[in-house]
XYZ file of C-alpha atoms in Angstrom:
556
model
C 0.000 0.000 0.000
C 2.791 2.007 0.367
C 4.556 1.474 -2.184
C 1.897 2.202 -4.384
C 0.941 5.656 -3.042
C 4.725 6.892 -3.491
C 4.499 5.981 -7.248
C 1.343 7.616 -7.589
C 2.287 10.858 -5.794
C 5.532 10.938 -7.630
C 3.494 10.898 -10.994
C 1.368 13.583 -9.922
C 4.342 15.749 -8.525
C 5.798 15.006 -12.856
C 2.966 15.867 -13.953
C 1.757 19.268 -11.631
C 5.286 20.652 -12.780
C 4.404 20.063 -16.584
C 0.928 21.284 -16.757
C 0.402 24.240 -13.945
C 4.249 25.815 -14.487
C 5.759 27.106 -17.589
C 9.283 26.728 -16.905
C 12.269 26.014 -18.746
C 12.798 22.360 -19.584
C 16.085 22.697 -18.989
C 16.339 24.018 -15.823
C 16.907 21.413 -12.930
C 15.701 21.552 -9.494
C 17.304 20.562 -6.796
C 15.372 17.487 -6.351
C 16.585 16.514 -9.985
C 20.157 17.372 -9.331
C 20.161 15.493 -6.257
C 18.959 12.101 -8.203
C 21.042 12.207 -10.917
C 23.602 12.580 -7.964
C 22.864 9.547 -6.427
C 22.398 7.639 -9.746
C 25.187 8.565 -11.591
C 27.665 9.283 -8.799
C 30.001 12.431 -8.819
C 33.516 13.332 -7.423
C 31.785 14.815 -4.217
C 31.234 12.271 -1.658
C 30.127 14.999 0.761
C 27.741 16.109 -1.341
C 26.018 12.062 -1.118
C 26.486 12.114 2.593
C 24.542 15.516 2.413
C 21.706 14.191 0.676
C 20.883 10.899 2.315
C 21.110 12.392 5.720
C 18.373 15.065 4.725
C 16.443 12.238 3.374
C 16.776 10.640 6.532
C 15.639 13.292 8.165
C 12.988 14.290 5.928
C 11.497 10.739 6.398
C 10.768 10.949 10.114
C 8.755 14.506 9.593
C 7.408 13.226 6.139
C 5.963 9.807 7.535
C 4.283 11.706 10.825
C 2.246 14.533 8.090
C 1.589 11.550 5.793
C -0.898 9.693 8.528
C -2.545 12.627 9.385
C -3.000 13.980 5.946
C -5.406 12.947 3.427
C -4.922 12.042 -0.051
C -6.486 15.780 -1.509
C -4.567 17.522 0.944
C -1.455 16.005 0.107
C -1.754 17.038 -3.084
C -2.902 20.466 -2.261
C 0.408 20.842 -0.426
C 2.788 19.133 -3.074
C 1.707 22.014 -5.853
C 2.392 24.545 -3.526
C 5.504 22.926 -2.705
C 6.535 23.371 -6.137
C 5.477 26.492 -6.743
C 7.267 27.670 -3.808
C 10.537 26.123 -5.111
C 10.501 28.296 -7.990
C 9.963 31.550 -6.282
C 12.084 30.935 -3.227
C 14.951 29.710 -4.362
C 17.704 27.157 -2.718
C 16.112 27.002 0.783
C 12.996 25.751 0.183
C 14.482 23.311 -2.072
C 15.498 21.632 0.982
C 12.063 20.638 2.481
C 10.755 19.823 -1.112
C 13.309 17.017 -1.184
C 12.278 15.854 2.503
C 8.898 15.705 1.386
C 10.278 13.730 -2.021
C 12.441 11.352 -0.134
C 9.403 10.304 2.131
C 7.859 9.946 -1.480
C 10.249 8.004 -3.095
C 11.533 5.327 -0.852
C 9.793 2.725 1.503
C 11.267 -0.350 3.479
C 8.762 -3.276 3.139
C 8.961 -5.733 6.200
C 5.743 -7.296 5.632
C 6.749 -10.902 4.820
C 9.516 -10.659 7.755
C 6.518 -10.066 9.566
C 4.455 -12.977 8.501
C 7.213 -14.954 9.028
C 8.229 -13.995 12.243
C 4.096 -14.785 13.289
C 4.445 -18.499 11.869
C 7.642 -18.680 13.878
C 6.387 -17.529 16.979
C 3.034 -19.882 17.044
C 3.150 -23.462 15.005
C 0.720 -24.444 16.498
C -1.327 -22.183 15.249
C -1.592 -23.908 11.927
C -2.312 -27.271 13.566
C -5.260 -26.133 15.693
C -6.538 -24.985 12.126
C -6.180 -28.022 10.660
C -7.631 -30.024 13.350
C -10.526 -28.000 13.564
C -11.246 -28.732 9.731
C -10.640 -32.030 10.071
C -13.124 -32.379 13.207
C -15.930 -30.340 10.934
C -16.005 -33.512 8.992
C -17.056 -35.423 11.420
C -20.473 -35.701 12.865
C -21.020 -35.580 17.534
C -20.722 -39.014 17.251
C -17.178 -39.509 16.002
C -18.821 -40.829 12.908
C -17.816 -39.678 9.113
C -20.239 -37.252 7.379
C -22.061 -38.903 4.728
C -20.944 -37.881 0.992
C -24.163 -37.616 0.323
C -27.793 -37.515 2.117
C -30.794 -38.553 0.247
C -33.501 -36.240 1.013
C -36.348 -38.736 -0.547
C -35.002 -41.354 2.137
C -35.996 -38.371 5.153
C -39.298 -37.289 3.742
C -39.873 -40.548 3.332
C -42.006 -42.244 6.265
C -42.280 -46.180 7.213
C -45.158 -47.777 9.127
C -43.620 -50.000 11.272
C -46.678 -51.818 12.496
C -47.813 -53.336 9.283
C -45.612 -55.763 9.465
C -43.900 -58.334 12.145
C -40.355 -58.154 10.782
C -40.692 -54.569 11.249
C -42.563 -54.189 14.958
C -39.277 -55.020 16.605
C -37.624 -51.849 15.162
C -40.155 -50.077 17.692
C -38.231 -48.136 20.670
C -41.855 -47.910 22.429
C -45.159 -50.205 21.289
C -46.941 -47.012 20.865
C -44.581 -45.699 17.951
C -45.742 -46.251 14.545
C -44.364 -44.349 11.617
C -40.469 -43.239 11.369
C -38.789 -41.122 8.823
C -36.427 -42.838 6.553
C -33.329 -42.388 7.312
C -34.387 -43.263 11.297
C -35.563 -46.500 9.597
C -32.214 -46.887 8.395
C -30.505 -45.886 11.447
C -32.894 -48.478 13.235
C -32.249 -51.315 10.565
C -27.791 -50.892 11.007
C -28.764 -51.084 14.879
C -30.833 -54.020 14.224
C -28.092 -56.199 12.179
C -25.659 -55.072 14.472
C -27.640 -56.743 17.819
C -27.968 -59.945 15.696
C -24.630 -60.203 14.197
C -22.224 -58.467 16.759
C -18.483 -58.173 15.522
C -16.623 -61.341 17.160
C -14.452 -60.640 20.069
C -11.474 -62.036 18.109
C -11.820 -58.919 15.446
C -12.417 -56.849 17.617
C -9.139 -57.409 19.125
C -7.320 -57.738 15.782
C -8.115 -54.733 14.442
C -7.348 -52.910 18.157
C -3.627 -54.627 18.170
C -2.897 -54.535 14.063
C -1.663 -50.958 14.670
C 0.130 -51.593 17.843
C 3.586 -50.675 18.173
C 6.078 -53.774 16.936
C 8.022 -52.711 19.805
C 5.489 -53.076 22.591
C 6.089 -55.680 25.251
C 2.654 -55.299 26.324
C 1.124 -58.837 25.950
C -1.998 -59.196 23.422
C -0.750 -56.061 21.299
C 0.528 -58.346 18.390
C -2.110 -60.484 16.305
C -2.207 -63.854 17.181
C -0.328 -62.920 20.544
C -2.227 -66.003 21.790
C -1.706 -68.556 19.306
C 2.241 -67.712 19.698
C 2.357 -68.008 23.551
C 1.217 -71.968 23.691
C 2.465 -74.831 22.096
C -0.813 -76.287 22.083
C -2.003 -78.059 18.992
C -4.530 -75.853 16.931
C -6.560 -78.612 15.678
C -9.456 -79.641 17.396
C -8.974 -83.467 17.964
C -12.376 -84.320 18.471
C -13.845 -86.704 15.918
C -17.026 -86.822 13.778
C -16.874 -90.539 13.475
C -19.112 -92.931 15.732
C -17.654 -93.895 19.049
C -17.303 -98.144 18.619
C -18.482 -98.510 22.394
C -21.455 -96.868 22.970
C -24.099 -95.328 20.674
C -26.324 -92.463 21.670
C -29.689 -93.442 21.198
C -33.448 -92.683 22.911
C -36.554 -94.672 22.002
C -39.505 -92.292 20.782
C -43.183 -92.679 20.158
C -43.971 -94.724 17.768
C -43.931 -93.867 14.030
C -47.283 -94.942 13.160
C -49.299 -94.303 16.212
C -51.769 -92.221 14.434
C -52.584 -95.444 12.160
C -51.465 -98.563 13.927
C -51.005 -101.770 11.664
C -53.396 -104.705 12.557
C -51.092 -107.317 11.982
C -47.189 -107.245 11.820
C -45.694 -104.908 10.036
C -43.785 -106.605 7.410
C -42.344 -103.703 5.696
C -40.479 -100.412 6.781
C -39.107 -97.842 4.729
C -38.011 -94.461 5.109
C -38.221 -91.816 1.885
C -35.172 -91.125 0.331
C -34.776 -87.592 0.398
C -37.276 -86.515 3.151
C -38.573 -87.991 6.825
C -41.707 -89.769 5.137
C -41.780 -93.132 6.599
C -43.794 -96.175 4.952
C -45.350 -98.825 6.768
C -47.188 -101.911 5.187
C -48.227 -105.355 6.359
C -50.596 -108.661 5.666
C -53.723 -105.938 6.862
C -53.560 -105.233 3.081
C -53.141 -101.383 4.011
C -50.019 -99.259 2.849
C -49.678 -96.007 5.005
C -47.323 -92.886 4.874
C -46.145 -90.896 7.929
C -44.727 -87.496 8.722
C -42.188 -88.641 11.179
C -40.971 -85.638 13.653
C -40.763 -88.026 16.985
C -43.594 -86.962 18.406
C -47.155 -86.327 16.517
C -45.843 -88.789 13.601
C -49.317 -87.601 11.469
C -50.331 -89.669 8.695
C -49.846 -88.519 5.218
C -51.717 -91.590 3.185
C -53.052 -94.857 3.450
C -54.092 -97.298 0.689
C -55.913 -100.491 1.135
C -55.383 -103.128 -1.173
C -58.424 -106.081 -0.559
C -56.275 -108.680 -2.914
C -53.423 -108.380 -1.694
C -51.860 -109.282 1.558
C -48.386 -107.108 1.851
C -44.904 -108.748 2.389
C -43.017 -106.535 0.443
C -43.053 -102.597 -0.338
C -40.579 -99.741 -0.769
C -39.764 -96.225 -3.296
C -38.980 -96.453 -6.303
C -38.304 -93.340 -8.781
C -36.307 -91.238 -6.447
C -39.481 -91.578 -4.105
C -41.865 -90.341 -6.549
C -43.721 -94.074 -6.576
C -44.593 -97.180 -4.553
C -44.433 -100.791 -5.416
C -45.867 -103.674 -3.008
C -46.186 -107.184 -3.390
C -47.211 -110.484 -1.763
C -47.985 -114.021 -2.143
C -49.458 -113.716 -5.488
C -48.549 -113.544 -9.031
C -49.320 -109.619 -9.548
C -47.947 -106.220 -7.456
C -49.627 -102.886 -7.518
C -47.566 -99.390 -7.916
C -48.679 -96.179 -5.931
C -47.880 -92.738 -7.646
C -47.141 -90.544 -4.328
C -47.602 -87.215 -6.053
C -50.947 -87.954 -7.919
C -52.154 -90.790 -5.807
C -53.255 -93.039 -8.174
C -52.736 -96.969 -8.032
C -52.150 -99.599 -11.220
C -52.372 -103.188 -10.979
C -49.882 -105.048 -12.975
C -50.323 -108.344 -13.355
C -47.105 -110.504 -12.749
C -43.821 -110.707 -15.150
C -44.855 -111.255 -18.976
C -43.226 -115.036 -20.082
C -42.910 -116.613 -16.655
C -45.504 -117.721 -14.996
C -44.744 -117.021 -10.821
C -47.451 -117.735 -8.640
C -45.601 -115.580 -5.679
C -44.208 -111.947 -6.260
C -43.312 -111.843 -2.247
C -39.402 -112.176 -2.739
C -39.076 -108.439 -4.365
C -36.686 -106.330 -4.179
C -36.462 -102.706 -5.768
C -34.034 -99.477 -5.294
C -35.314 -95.849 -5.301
C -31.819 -95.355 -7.188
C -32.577 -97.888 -9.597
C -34.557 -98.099 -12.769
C -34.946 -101.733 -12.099
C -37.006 -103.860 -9.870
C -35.661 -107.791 -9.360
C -37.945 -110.904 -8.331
C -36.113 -113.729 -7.272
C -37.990 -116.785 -8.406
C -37.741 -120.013 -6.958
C -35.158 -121.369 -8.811
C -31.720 -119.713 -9.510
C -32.836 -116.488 -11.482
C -33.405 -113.282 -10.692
C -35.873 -111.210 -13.102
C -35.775 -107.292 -13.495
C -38.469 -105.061 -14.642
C -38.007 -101.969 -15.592
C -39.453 -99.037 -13.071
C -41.119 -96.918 -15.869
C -43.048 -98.828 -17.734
C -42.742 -101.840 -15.189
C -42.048 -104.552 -18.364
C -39.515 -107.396 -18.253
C -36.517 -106.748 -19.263
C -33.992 -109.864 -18.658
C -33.213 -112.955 -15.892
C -30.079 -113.020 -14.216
C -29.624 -117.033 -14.083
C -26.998 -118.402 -10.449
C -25.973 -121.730 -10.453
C -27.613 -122.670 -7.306
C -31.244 -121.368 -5.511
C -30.945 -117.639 -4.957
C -31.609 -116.618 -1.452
C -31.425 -112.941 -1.612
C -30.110 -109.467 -3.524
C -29.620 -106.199 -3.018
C -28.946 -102.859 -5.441
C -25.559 -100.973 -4.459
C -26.087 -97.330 -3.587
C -25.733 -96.363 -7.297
C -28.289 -98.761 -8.867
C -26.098 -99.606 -11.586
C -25.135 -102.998 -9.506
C -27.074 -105.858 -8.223
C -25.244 -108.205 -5.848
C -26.964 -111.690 -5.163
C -26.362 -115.136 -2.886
C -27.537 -118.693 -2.924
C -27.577 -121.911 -0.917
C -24.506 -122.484 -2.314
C -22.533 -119.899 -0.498
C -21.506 -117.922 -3.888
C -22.015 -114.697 -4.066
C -22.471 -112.588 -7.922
C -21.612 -109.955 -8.371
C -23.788 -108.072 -11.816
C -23.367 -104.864 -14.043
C -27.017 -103.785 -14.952
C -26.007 -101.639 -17.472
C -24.503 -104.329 -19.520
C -26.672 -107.215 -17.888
C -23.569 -109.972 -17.453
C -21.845 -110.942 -14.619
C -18.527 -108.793 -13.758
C -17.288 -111.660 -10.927
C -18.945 -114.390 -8.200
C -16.593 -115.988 -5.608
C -17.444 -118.322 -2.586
C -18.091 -117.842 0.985
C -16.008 -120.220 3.202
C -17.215 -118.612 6.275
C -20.740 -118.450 6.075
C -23.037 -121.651 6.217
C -26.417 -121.932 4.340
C -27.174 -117.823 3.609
C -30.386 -116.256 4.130
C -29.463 -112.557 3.746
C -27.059 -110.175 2.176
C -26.530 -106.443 2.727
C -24.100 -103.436 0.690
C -22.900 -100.108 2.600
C -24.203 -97.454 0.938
C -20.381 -96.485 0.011
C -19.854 -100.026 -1.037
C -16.866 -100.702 1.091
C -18.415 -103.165 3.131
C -20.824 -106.194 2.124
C -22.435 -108.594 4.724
C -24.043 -112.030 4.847
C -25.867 -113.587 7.164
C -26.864 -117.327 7.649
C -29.178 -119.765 9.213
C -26.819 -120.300 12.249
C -27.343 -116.317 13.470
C -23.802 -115.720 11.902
C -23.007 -112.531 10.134
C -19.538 -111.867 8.528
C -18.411 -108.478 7.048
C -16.050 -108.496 4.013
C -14.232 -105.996 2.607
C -14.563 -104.595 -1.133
C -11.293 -103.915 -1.960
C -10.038 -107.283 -0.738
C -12.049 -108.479 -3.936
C -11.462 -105.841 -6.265
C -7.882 -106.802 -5.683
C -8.573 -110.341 -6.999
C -11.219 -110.044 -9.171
C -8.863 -107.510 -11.549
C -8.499 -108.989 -15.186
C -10.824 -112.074 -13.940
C -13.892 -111.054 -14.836
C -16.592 -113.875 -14.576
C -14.426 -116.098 -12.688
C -14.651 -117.996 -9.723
C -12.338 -117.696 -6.371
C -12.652 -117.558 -2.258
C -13.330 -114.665 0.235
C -12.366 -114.778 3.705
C -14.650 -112.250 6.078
C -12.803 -110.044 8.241
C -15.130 -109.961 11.208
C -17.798 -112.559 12.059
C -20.682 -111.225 14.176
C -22.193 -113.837 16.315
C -24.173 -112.397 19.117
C -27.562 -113.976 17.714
C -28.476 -117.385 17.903
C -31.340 -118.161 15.396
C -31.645 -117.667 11.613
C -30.648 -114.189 10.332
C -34.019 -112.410 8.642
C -32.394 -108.863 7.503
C -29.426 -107.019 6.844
C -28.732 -102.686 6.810
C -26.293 -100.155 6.593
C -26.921 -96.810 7.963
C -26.238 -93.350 5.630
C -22.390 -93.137 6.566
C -21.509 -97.417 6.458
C -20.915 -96.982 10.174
C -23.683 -99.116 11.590
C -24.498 -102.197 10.704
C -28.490 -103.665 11.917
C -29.064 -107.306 12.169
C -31.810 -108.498 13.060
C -33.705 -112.445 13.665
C -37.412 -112.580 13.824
C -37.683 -116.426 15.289
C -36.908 -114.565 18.682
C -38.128 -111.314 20.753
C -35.395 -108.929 20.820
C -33.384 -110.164 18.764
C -31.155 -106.965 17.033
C -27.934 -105.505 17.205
C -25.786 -102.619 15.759
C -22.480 -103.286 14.708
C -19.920 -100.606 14.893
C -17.486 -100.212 11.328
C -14.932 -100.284 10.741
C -13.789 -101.791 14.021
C -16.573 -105.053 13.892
C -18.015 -104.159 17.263
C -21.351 -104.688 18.495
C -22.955 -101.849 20.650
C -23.623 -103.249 23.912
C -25.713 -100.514 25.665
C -28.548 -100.841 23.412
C -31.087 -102.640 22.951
C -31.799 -102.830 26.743
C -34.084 -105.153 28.258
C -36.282 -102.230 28.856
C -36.154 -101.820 24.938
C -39.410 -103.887 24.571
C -39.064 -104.177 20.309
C -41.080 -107.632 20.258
C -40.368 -109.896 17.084
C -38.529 -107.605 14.320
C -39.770 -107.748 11.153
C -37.785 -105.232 9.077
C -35.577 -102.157 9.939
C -34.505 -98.760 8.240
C -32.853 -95.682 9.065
C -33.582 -92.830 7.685
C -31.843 -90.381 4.843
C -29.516 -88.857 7.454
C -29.191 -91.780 10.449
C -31.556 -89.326 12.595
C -34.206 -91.700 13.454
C -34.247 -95.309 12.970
C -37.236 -97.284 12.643
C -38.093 -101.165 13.727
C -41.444 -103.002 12.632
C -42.315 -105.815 15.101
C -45.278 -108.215 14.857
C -46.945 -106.061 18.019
């Protein structure tokens, strides 16, 4: 500001002398004479000395007039400055140039100053800072938002139209809330249910710790360095061999009991429907949950005494048979019922020995010779016989359907590919004497048979995949690995659980006659059954989809 006025008075001093005085333009002043002095230098140093100590003194007078002066009357006095010079000569020359000098020259210190201030208080710039810094947050500590939707806040929510939304209420009496309190509410909400775990809570607390700390817990995984402690759990998922947690419940179909024995059991592949059938001629379907067990279904058939039922289809269908020379097939979803009268070409006056795979798109009948003949579970047609060389006593579908394993009196056991209808390999059983029953895990590493002596041995697969490779269709010898004989009379029924870790047996010529057998180890459970178990004569057994529930028909 200073700087500026000088220049600007110093013009209109130039230009005053021009216009108001007619002089001689080439007559000097003093003022003139004493620049061109101080620019150009001269042999007089004492005439240099002179002038800056009349400037010097000049500026001390000159800066006191210039505050209380205003721009006009500074001008005022400048032209009559000049005009003076010319009429009084030398003298007055003198205060003309200490007016000038105060004109002409000016010390700025203004950035010293401003530096000086920033030296004096850091700080100052810091507080600044922090204060901008805390303007972007909110009270809460929280972040502004970016952005704010103004729709979401004139927006309002009725909380009591629906129950999801009630518990959002802070009092029962509240009922609408502006949107962005919904919001709020809804964080709050998600939060409650799904807390952050203590564990990242801590991690993210110590992640910025100092390395350097001592303090114990600042590091991540502070804990799992401190112990040598193995960091996998060593609890197992498998079934304990020794003792098997089980409790008995209500019965499965006490909301239709059977009046006779229930000869078949069966539990829906994919779902906790459980089928019941028996000579009463009635099949029946059951909800099972362990304690209302409410019927679905119930057919009666009034031809056909039942020995023999189970899914077919994936579960979508129902086949039963008996002692006579037709079967009848249940649809489940549109519950209607066909009659199909026996196998086409061979004449069977019992159907009861059936067996059938929901996995499977075959059904087998053994006949009463040595062959074994499958129908197809579509169109329920004949489609081939399976011919043993002795009487077959039973067969079963492996988990797949794509095999069908068989025995006879003659202790072989065959071994067939369905998809190719031939025999891949038989071999004989040493160990087991005159075989009623035979029985695949679901994962087909075990197989069992059972006999008419209450025997049951347990082979292993890959014992005979190791001997049956590049001898397909030939004949050689098994040896069982574990031979079960806790029962005493003839061996009715054979099944794996879901996960080939439990074996049932079962005998119907006695009352309580079952056991589970623990695999891989061969063991037999011996705290259940109980004598308190009360299962009567078993007829058949299942377990369901998942080994949840298991289910026993008895003749009671």
């Amino acid at each position: 500001m200073v700087a500026n006025r000088g220049s600007h008075d110093m013009t209109e001093q130039l230009g005053g002398v021009s216009k108001r005085q007619k002089v001689d333009s080439t007559a000097k002043s003093s003022t003139e004479r004493d620049l061109e002095m101080l620019v150009f230098g001269g042999d007089e140093e004492d005439v240099a000395n002179d002038i800056f100590t009349r400037m010097d003194n000049g500026k001390l007078n000159g800066l006191e007039t210039a505050e209380t002066e205003s721009p006009e009357e500074e001008s005022d006095t400048e032209m009559q400055n000049v005009s003076g010079d010319e009429q009084s000569g030398s003298d007055d020359d003198v205060s003309d140039a200490e007016v000038d000098g105060d004109s002409l020259f000016f010390v700025d210190t203004a950035h010293d100053e401003a530096d000086e201030k920033e030296a004096e208080s850091p700080e100052d710039s810091t507080t600044t800072s922090d204060s901008e810094s805390e303007d972007d947050e909110d009270e809460d500590g929280e972040e502004k938002a970016a952005w704010v939707d103004e729709d979401m806040q004139n927006a309002t929510v009725a909380l009591k139209d629906q129950k999801r939304t009630r518990k959002l209420r802070t009092v029962e009496e509240e009922n609408t809330v502006s949107g962005d309190v919904y919001e709020q509410r809804l964080r709050q909400q998600f939060q409650k249910i799904n807390p952050v775990p203590k564990w990242a809570a801590e991690a993210s607390s110590s992640a910025w710790a100092d390395n350097d700390s001592d303090t114990e817990g600042t590091r991540v995984g502070g804990d799992m360095l401190k112990s040598t402690a193995s960091m996998i759990s060593k609890t197992s998922s498998l079934l304990p061999p020794s003792k098997i947690e089980i409790t008995q419940l209500r019965d499965g179909n006490q909301a239709a009991v059977s009046q006779s024995k229930v000869s078949s059991v069966q539990f829906h592949p994919t779902s906790s429907v459980l089928l019941t059938a028996g000579l009463d001629k009635t099949l029946r379907l059951f909800e099972v949950d362990g304690k209302d067990n409410q019927k679905i279904q119930s057919v009666f058939f009034k031809d056909l005494p039942i020995t023999t039922a189970g899914f077919i289809r994936g579960g979508n269908e129902v086949v039963v048979s008996g002692r006579r020379s037709w079967f009848y097939s249940v649809d489940v979803e549109k519950g209607s019922v066909s009659r199909i009268g026996g196998i086409p070409g061979h004449k069977m006056n019992s159907l009861q020995y059936m067996t059938c795979s929901p996995n499977s798109d075959r059904m087998a009948f053994m006949d009463n010779g040595g062959q074994v003949h499958l129908v197809t579970t579509t169109t329920k047609q004949f489609t081939n016989t399976l011919s043993m060389n002795g009487v077959v006593r039973d067969v079963v579908f492996s988990s797949d359907g794509n095999y069908l394993w068989s025995t006879g009196l003659d202790n072989e056991v065959y071994k067939w590919d369905l998809r190719q209808n031939r025999c891949l390999s038989r071999w004989h059983d040493t160990t087991t004497f005159k075989p009623t029953c035979l029985g695949v895990s679901p994962d087909s590493s075990y197989y069992a048979s059972g006999d008419s002596a209450g025997v049951v041995n347990i082979y292993e697969t890959n014992s005979a995949k190791s001997k049956r490779d590049g001898m397909a269709g030939e004949f050689y010898s098994v040896k069982a690995f574990k031979s079960i004989g806790n029962l005493t009379t003839s061996i009715e029924g054979l099944k794996f659980n879901h996960s080939s870790e439990i074996l049932g047996i079962y005998s119907r010529r006695k009352p309580e006659q079952l056991k589970l057998v623990h695999l891989p180890t061969g063991s037999v459970f011996a705290n259940w059954p109980t004598f308190t178990s009360r299962l009567g004569h078993i007829e058949s057994i299942d377990f369901s989809p998942n080994s949840g529930f298991m289910v026993v028909g008895n003749d009671s």
